Short mmCIF file of C-alpha atoms and ligand atoms in Angstrom, two decimals:
data_model
loop_
_atom_site.label_atom_id
_atom_site.label_comp_id
_atom_site.label_asym_id
_atom_site.label_seq_id
_atom_site.Cartn_x
_atom_site.Cartn_y
_atom_site.Cartn_z
CA UNK A 16 -7.57 15.83 -2.47
CA UNK A 17 -9.40 14.04 -5.31
CA UNK A 18 -12.82 12.43 -4.78
CA UNK A 19 -11.56 9.06 -5.93
CA UNK A 20 -8.63 9.16 -3.48
CA UNK A 21 -10.80 10.11 -0.52
CA UNK A 22 -13.29 7.32 -1.33
CA UNK A 23 -10.52 4.73 -1.54
CA UNK A 24 -9.40 2.68 1.46
CA UNK A 25 -5.65 2.78 2.08
CA UNK A 26 -3.87 -0.52 2.71
CA UNK A 27 -0.64 -0.17 4.67
CA UNK A 28 1.39 -3.27 3.78
CA UNK A 29 4.06 -3.65 6.45
CA UNK A 30 7.28 -5.61 6.38
CA UNK A 31 10.51 -5.80 8.41
CA UNK A 32 12.67 -3.72 6.05
CA UNK A 33 16.26 -4.17 4.98
CA UNK A 34 19.20 -1.81 4.36
CA UNK A 35 19.61 -0.15 0.94
CA UNK A 36 23.29 -1.11 0.78
CA UNK A 37 26.14 -2.48 2.90
CA UNK A 38 26.89 1.13 3.97
CA UNK A 39 23.34 1.33 5.35
CA UNK A 40 23.68 -1.70 7.64
CA UNK A 41 24.84 0.34 10.66
CA UNK A 42 21.86 2.73 10.59
CA UNK A 43 19.47 -0.20 10.08
CA UNK A 44 20.99 -2.18 12.97
CA UNK A 45 20.89 0.93 15.18
CA UNK A 46 17.16 1.26 14.45
CA UNK A 47 16.56 -2.41 15.34
CA UNK A 48 18.43 -1.75 18.60
CA UNK A 49 16.10 1.17 19.37
CA UNK A 50 18.70 3.87 18.72
CA UNK A 51 21.68 2.09 20.34
CA UNK A 52 24.50 1.68 17.78
CA UNK A 53 25.99 -1.84 17.57
CA UNK A 54 29.57 -2.47 18.67
CA UNK A 55 32.14 -2.84 15.88
CA UNK A 56 32.11 -6.60 16.38
CA UNK A 57 28.30 -6.83 16.16
CA UNK A 58 28.29 -4.65 13.04
CA UNK A 59 30.98 -6.74 11.37
CA UNK A 60 29.09 -9.93 12.23
CA UNK A 61 25.86 -8.68 10.64
CA UNK A 62 27.61 -7.10 7.63
CA UNK A 63 29.44 -10.36 6.94
CA UNK A 64 26.11 -12.25 6.95
CA UNK A 65 24.69 -9.80 4.40
CA UNK A 66 27.88 -10.10 2.32
CA UNK A 67 27.48 -13.88 2.33
CA UNK A 68 23.96 -13.70 0.86
CA UNK A 69 23.66 -10.57 -1.16
CA UNK A 70 26.61 -9.74 -3.33
CA UNK A 71 25.29 -6.17 -3.45
CA UNK A 72 21.52 -6.88 -3.53
CA UNK A 73 19.17 -6.99 -0.54
CA UNK A 74 16.42 -9.40 -1.62
CA UNK A 75 13.84 -8.42 1.00
CA UNK A 76 13.41 -4.94 -0.49
CA UNK A 77 12.69 -6.18 -4.02
CA UNK A 78 10.47 -8.99 -2.68
CA UNK A 79 8.42 -6.62 -0.54
CA UNK A 80 8.01 -4.29 -3.55
CA UNK A 81 6.77 -7.22 -5.64
CA UNK A 82 4.41 -8.39 -2.88
CA UNK A 83 2.86 -4.93 -2.52
CA UNK A 84 2.38 -4.61 -6.30
CA UNK A 85 0.89 -8.12 -6.54
CA UNK A 86 -1.49 -7.47 -3.63
CA UNK A 87 -2.64 -4.26 -5.35
CA UNK A 88 -3.45 -6.25 -8.51
CA UNK A 89 -5.29 -8.91 -6.50
CA UNK A 90 -7.35 -6.30 -4.63
CA UNK A 91 -8.21 -4.57 -7.93
CA UNK A 92 -9.46 -7.93 -9.25
CA UNK A 93 -11.43 -8.83 -6.09
CA UNK A 94 -12.90 -5.46 -5.12
CA UNK A 95 -12.69 -3.39 -8.31
CA UNK A 96 -9.96 -0.94 -9.34
CA UNK A 97 -9.66 2.07 -7.06
CA UNK A 98 -11.46 0.60 -4.03
CA UNK A 99 -8.16 -0.14 -2.21
CA UNK A 100 -4.82 1.64 -2.64
CA UNK A 101 -1.69 -0.06 -1.26
CA UNK A 102 1.13 1.79 0.49
CA UNK A 103 4.30 0.36 1.96
CA UNK A 104 5.46 0.83 5.56
CA UNK A 105 8.64 -0.79 6.88
CA UNK A 106 9.52 -1.44 10.52
CA UNK A 107 13.24 -0.68 10.40
CA UNK A 108 13.95 1.03 7.06
CA UNK A 109 12.63 3.69 4.74
CA UNK A 110 9.77 4.08 3.83
CA UNK A 111 8.96 3.64 7.54
CA UNK A 112 5.45 2.77 8.76
CA UNK A 113 4.87 6.44 9.61
CA UNK A 114 6.00 7.48 6.07
CA UNK A 115 3.41 5.14 4.55
CA UNK A 116 0.63 6.64 6.68
CA UNK A 117 1.79 10.18 5.84
CA UNK A 118 1.66 9.30 2.12
CA UNK A 119 -1.94 8.12 2.57
CA UNK A 120 -2.84 11.37 4.31
CA UNK A 121 -1.29 13.38 1.45
CA UNK A 122 -3.46 11.42 -1.00
CA UNK A 123 -6.60 12.25 0.96
CA UNK A 124 -7.17 8.73 2.35
CA UNK A 125 -9.67 8.82 5.25
CA UNK A 126 -9.71 5.16 6.28
CA UNK A 127 -7.05 2.47 6.18
CA UNK A 128 -6.28 -1.17 6.86
CA UNK A 129 -2.90 -2.33 8.18
CA UNK A 130 -1.57 -5.78 7.30
CA UNK A 131 1.86 -7.29 8.07
CA UNK A 132 3.78 -9.67 5.82
CA UNK A 133 3.98 -12.40 8.44
CA UNK A 134 1.01 -14.69 9.19
CA UNK A 135 1.15 -15.15 13.00
CA UNK A 136 0.54 -12.58 15.74
CA UNK A 137 2.85 -11.69 18.60
CA UNK A 138 2.62 -8.57 20.70
CA UNK A 139 6.38 -8.23 20.01
CA UNK A 140 6.05 -8.49 16.22
CA UNK A 141 2.72 -7.73 14.52
CA UNK A 142 1.46 -5.95 17.66
CA UNK A 143 4.35 -3.47 17.38
CA UNK A 144 3.72 -2.75 13.70
CA UNK A 145 -0.02 -2.20 14.25
CA UNK A 146 0.55 0.05 17.26
CA UNK A 147 2.84 2.36 15.26
CA UNK A 148 0.46 2.37 12.28
CA UNK A 149 -2.58 3.12 14.45
CA UNK A 150 -0.82 5.97 16.26
CA UNK A 151 0.26 7.52 12.96
CA UNK A 152 -3.23 7.09 11.51
CA UNK A 153 -4.75 8.83 14.53
CA UNK A 154 -2.37 11.77 14.11
CA UNK A 155 -3.60 12.19 10.53
CA UNK A 156 -7.28 11.64 11.40
CA UNK A 157 -7.43 8.39 9.41
CA UNK A 158 -9.80 5.65 10.67
CA UNK A 159 -7.73 2.47 11.03
CA UNK A 160 -8.29 -1.29 11.37
CA UNK A 161 -5.47 -3.83 11.64
CA UNK A 162 -5.28 -7.46 10.51
CA UNK A 163 -3.75 -9.31 13.47
CA UNK A 164 -3.16 -12.70 11.86
CA UNK A 165 -4.12 -14.91 8.94
CA UNK A 166 -2.15 -17.98 9.99
CA UNK A 167 -4.92 -20.50 9.21
CA UNK A 168 -6.27 -18.96 6.01
CA UNK A 169 -7.12 -22.04 3.89
CA UNK A 170 -5.42 -20.69 0.76
CA UNK A 171 -2.24 -19.86 2.67
CA UNK A 172 -2.21 -23.41 4.06
CA UNK A 173 -2.74 -24.80 0.55
CA UNK A 174 0.16 -22.72 -0.82
CA UNK A 175 2.51 -23.90 1.94
CA UNK A 176 1.39 -27.53 1.60
CA UNK A 177 2.16 -27.41 -2.14
CA UNK A 178 5.65 -26.18 -1.34
CA UNK A 179 6.17 -28.96 1.20
CA UNK A 180 5.18 -31.55 -1.38
CA UNK A 181 7.49 -29.87 -3.94
CA UNK A 182 10.35 -29.87 -1.42
CA UNK A 183 9.94 -33.58 -0.71
CA UNK A 184 10.07 -34.14 -4.46
CA UNK A 185 13.31 -32.12 -4.56
CA UNK A 186 14.85 -34.45 -1.97
CA UNK A 187 13.90 -37.26 -4.35
CA UNK A 188 12.28 -39.36 -1.63
CA UNK A 189 8.86 -40.19 -0.22
CA UNK A 190 7.23 -38.33 2.67
CA UNK A 191 7.98 -41.29 4.99
CA UNK A 192 11.71 -40.87 4.44
CA UNK A 193 11.76 -37.14 5.28
CA UNK A 194 11.21 -35.16 8.45
CA UNK A 195 9.49 -31.84 7.86
CA UNK A 196 10.96 -29.25 10.22
CA UNK A 197 8.71 -26.20 10.58
CA UNK A 198 10.54 -23.11 11.85
CA UNK A 199 9.98 -19.50 12.87
CA UNK A 200 11.89 -16.56 14.30
CA UNK A 201 12.46 -17.00 18.03
CA UNK A 202 11.40 -14.32 20.49
CA UNK A 203 12.39 -13.65 24.12
CA UNK A 204 10.92 -16.49 26.23
CA UNK A 205 9.11 -14.02 28.47
CA UNK A 206 6.30 -13.85 25.86
CA UNK A 207 5.11 -17.17 27.31
CA UNK A 208 4.24 -15.40 30.58
CA UNK A 209 2.34 -12.73 28.64
CA UNK A 210 -0.27 -15.13 27.21
CA UNK A 211 1.05 -14.29 23.76
CA UNK A 212 -0.54 -16.37 20.95
CA UNK A 213 2.67 -16.53 18.80
CA UNK A 214 3.78 -20.06 19.68
CA UNK A 215 0.25 -21.53 19.50
CA UNK A 216 -0.45 -19.90 16.14
CA UNK A 217 2.84 -21.18 14.70
CA UNK A 218 2.01 -24.71 15.85
CA UNK A 219 -1.49 -24.38 14.40
CA UNK A 220 -0.10 -23.30 11.01
CA UNK A 221 2.45 -26.15 11.09
CA UNK A 222 -0.16 -28.79 11.92
CA UNK A 223 -2.58 -27.52 9.27
CA UNK A 224 0.15 -27.59 6.61
CA UNK A 225 1.31 -31.07 7.66
CA UNK A 226 -2.29 -32.35 7.50
CA UNK A 227 -2.92 -30.74 4.11
CA UNK A 228 0.32 -32.22 2.71
CA UNK A 229 -0.35 -35.65 4.27
CA UNK A 230 2.80 -35.44 6.42
CA UNK A 231 3.07 -37.46 9.61
CA UNK A 232 6.75 -36.96 10.49
CA UNK A 233 7.13 -33.32 11.49
CA UNK A 234 8.49 -31.13 14.26
CA UNK A 235 8.61 -27.45 15.04
CA UNK A 236 11.77 -25.56 15.97
CA UNK A 237 12.92 -21.97 16.51
CA UNK A 238 15.59 -20.11 14.55
CA UNK A 239 17.45 -16.77 14.41
CA UNK A 240 17.35 -16.04 18.17
CA UNK A 241 19.04 -12.78 19.23
CA UNK A 242 22.04 -12.56 21.57
CA UNK A 243 20.57 -10.35 24.27
CA UNK A 244 21.67 -12.09 27.46
CA UNK A 245 18.06 -13.09 28.23
CA UNK A 246 16.50 -16.48 27.38
CA UNK A 247 14.87 -16.86 23.95
CA UNK A 248 12.37 -19.51 22.88
CA UNK A 249 14.07 -22.81 22.02
CA UNK A 250 15.14 -25.30 20.90
CA UNK A 251 17.15 -23.57 18.21
CA UNK A 252 17.32 -25.23 14.80
CA UNK A 253 21.04 -26.00 15.16
CA UNK A 254 20.39 -28.02 18.35
CA UNK A 255 17.30 -29.63 16.84
CA UNK A 256 19.36 -30.86 13.88
CA UNK A 257 21.89 -32.45 16.25
CA UNK A 258 19.05 -34.23 18.08
CA UNK A 259 17.60 -35.50 14.80
CA UNK A 260 20.97 -36.82 13.65
CA UNK A 261 21.19 -38.75 16.95
CA UNK A 262 17.79 -40.26 16.17
CA UNK A 263 19.18 -41.41 12.82
CA UNK A 264 17.06 -39.06 10.71
CA UNK A 265 18.72 -38.63 7.30
CA UNK A 266 16.61 -36.06 5.43
CA UNK A 267 15.07 -32.82 6.65
CA UNK A 268 12.85 -30.36 4.79
CA UNK A 269 12.95 -26.99 6.57
CA UNK A 270 9.65 -25.14 6.23
CA UNK A 271 9.79 -21.60 7.63
CA UNK A 272 6.14 -20.80 8.40
CA UNK A 273 6.68 -17.41 10.06
CA UNK A 274 8.50 -15.92 7.04
CA UNK A 275 7.02 -15.24 3.63
CA UNK A 276 10.00 -14.00 1.67
CA UNK A 277 13.58 -14.76 0.70
CA UNK A 278 15.68 -12.67 3.09
CA UNK A 279 18.62 -12.81 5.49
CA UNK A 280 16.99 -15.09 8.09
CA UNK A 281 16.22 -17.66 5.40
CA UNK A 282 19.12 -17.23 2.99
CA UNK A 283 21.77 -17.10 5.74
CA UNK A 284 20.34 -18.75 8.86
CA UNK A 285 18.88 -21.74 7.00
CA UNK A 286 20.61 -21.95 3.63
CA UNK A 287 24.13 -21.32 4.92
CA UNK A 288 24.28 -21.85 8.69
CA UNK A 289 21.77 -24.68 9.19
CA UNK A 290 22.86 -26.41 5.97
CA UNK A 291 26.48 -26.32 7.12
CA UNK A 292 25.52 -27.87 10.49
CA UNK A 293 23.36 -30.49 8.74
CA UNK A 294 26.18 -31.52 6.48
CA UNK A 295 28.57 -31.85 9.47
CA UNK A 296 25.95 -34.13 11.03
CA UNK A 297 25.48 -36.20 7.87
CA UNK A 298 21.95 -34.87 7.27
CA UNK A 299 20.55 -33.95 3.87
CA UNK A 300 18.78 -30.60 4.43
CA UNK A 301 16.56 -28.80 1.92
CA UNK A 302 14.17 -25.90 2.36
CA UNK A 303 10.80 -25.15 0.79
CA UNK A 304 10.59 -22.28 -1.69
CA UNK A 305 9.41 -19.14 0.03
CA UNK A 306 5.99 -17.70 -0.83
CA UNK A 307 7.17 -14.28 -2.07
CA UNK A 308 4.38 -13.06 -4.42
CA UNK A 309 2.70 -16.46 -4.83
CA UNK A 310 -0.87 -15.85 -6.11
CA UNK A 311 -2.38 -17.95 -3.30
CA UNK A 312 -0.53 -15.94 -0.67
CA UNK A 313 -1.79 -12.76 -2.34
CA UNK A 314 -5.33 -14.18 -2.18
CA UNK A 315 -4.97 -14.81 1.58
CA UNK A 316 -3.77 -11.23 2.09
CA UNK A 317 -6.49 -9.79 -0.12
CA UNK A 318 -9.25 -11.74 1.68
CA UNK A 319 -7.91 -10.55 5.04
CA UNK A 320 -7.88 -6.91 3.88
CA UNK A 321 -11.43 -7.10 2.52
CA UNK A 322 -12.62 -8.69 5.78
CA UNK A 323 -10.95 -5.93 7.84
CA UNK A 324 -12.52 -3.27 5.60
CA UNK A 325 -15.92 -4.51 6.79
CA UNK A 326 -14.85 -3.66 10.34
CA UNK A 327 -13.73 -0.19 9.35
CA UNK A 328 -16.95 0.52 7.48
CA UNK A 329 -18.87 -0.40 10.62
CA UNK A 330 -16.68 1.67 12.96
CA UNK A 331 -16.47 4.71 10.68
CA UNK A 332 -20.26 4.83 10.79
CA UNK A 333 -19.81 5.67 14.49
CA UNK A 334 -16.68 7.79 13.85
CA UNK A 335 -14.38 5.39 15.78
CA UNK A 336 -10.95 3.99 14.81
CA UNK A 337 -9.90 0.54 16.09
CA UNK A 338 -6.88 -1.80 15.81
O1 FEC B 504 16.67 -9.56 5.07
C1 FEC B 504 16.75 -8.65 5.88
O2 FEC B 504 17.49 -7.68 5.70
C2 FEC B 504 15.95 -8.62 7.15
C3 FEC B 504 15.58 -10.01 7.61
C4 FEC B 504 14.81 -10.04 8.93
C5 FEC B 504 13.51 -10.43 9.06
C6 FEC B 504 13.21 -10.45 10.47
C7 FEC B 504 11.99 -10.83 10.99
C8 FEC B 504 11.69 -10.94 12.32
N1 FEC B 504 12.48 -10.52 13.35
C9 FEC B 504 11.82 -10.77 14.53
C10 FEC B 504 12.27 -10.49 15.80
C11 FEC B 504 13.50 -9.91 16.09
C12 FEC B 504 13.92 -9.53 17.42
C13 FEC B 504 15.19 -9.01 17.31
C14 FEC B 504 15.56 -9.06 15.92
C15 FEC B 504 16.78 -8.65 15.39
C16 FEC B 504 17.12 -8.71 14.06
C17 FEC B 504 18.43 -8.31 13.50
C18 FEC B 504 18.36 -8.52 12.13
C19 FEC B 504 17.05 -9.03 11.83
N2 FEC B 504 16.34 -9.14 13.01
FE1 FEC B 504 14.40 -9.76 13.18
N3 FEC B 504 14.31 -10.06 11.17
C20 FEC B 504 15.32 -9.80 10.25
C21 FEC B 504 16.61 -9.35 10.56
N4 FEC B 504 14.52 -9.61 15.21
C22 FEC B 504 19.45 -8.27 11.09
C23 FEC B 504 19.60 -7.75 14.32
C24 FEC B 504 20.78 -8.65 14.36
C25 FEC B 504 20.45 -10.05 14.73
O3 FEC B 504 19.96 -10.29 15.85
O4 FEC B 504 20.64 -10.90 13.84
C26 FEC B 504 16.08 -8.47 18.47
C27 FEC B 504 16.03 -6.95 18.47
C28 FEC B 504 14.74 -6.43 19.01
O5 FEC B 504 14.50 -6.59 20.23
O6 FEC B 504 13.95 -5.84 18.23
C29 FEC B 504 13.08 -9.66 18.69
C30 FEC B 504 10.56 -11.43 14.22
C31 FEC B 504 10.47 -11.54 12.86
C32 FEC B 504 9.33 -12.19 12.03
C33 FEC B 504 8.17 -11.26 11.92
C34 FEC B 504 8.43 -10.09 11.01
O7 FEC B 504 8.81 -10.29 9.82
O8 FEC B 504 8.27 -8.96 11.50
C35 FEC B 504 9.54 -11.92 15.23
C36 FEC B 504 12.55 -10.76 7.97
#
C-alpha cells in the first residue's frame, strides 16, 4: 500500500452495465433476473433489440468508461490531482460493484464515496447500488458514504435545459409549437406505497428543466416498463403519444431525465419504438442529445462527490461508515 493511495478517497462510479457482446446477453439478462435464466423467447426479444441498435457495439460500456475518465479529470481539477481516485462498479456486468470495491481495497483505499450515473433516487435503483457498495466496503474495512441523488443540481439542470433548447431548434420550430415530453424508466407501481421519492424527484427535475428552458408545454411519462405480471408506473410513452395525437399535438421533444447516456433504453425504446409509434400517429418526434460526458454533468457529479467527502471526513473522525 502506498502512502498516496491510502490518503486518497476512492470514488465508486456506478452504472447499470451492458453485455460485452451478443453472446453475453444471456448471462447479463440472467443477472438482471436475479439468477433466473430468461426463456428462449425472452432472450431472442432482448437480443433482437440489441441487434437493432448496436451492430456489434454496446454503447453504454464505452460511454460509462468515458464518463468515469471525465469525472476523474474534473475531480483532479477541482480538488487537486490524487485527492480522489475513480473506480468503476456495474450493477449487472463486469466489473461488478463488488469488483470496484475490491480494486480500491487492493490499492489501499481506506475511505470511499459511491455515486450512481442516474440523478434521481429510488430504493429499487440507486438504493440497491448503494446497499451493495456499502456492504462490500464494510467487508474490506473501507469507510463509505453514498450520494443518493443530485436531481436538482443547478449545473445539471442548465445542461439539460440547453439540450431542450437545442432539440427544439432541431425540430425547426418555436417552443410554443412543441410539447416537451420528459421520460424516465418505469418501476413497479408498489414503490408508491413505500413512500419512495423517485416519482417526485423526476417531476422536480422535469419542472426545473422546463422553467430553465422557458418551456410551458410539457408533460412527464414513463418508458421501458418490464413485463413482470405486476403493475408498473404509467402511463407508458406509447400510450402517452396516442393521447397527444388525439389532442392534435404535432411535435414532441422526448427528454429522458432519468438516463444520462446513449444506451438500449434510449436508442431502442425511444429512437426506434417510440419514433415508429409517433410516425404511425402522424407526430414528429425528436429526442434531446444525451448528457454522456458533458462537462456540466461532470461538474454536477464532481460537486456531489466533494460534498459527500465532507460527510466521510466527519464520520471517519468517529470511526463510523454511513450510506
Ligand atoms: O444499454 C444497455 O445495455 C442497458 C440499458 C439499461 C439501462 C437501465 C436502467 C434502468 N433500469 C431500471 C429498472 C429496471 C427494472 C427491471 C429492468 C430490466 C432491464 C432489462 C434490460 C434493462 N433493464 Fe433496466 N436498464 C437497462 C436495460 N430494469 C435489458 C431486462 C429486459 C427488459 O425488461 O427489457 C426489471 C428487472 C428487475 O426487477 O431488476 C426494475 C431503472 C433504470 C434507471 C436507473 C439506472 O440506470 O440504474 C430504474 C440504462
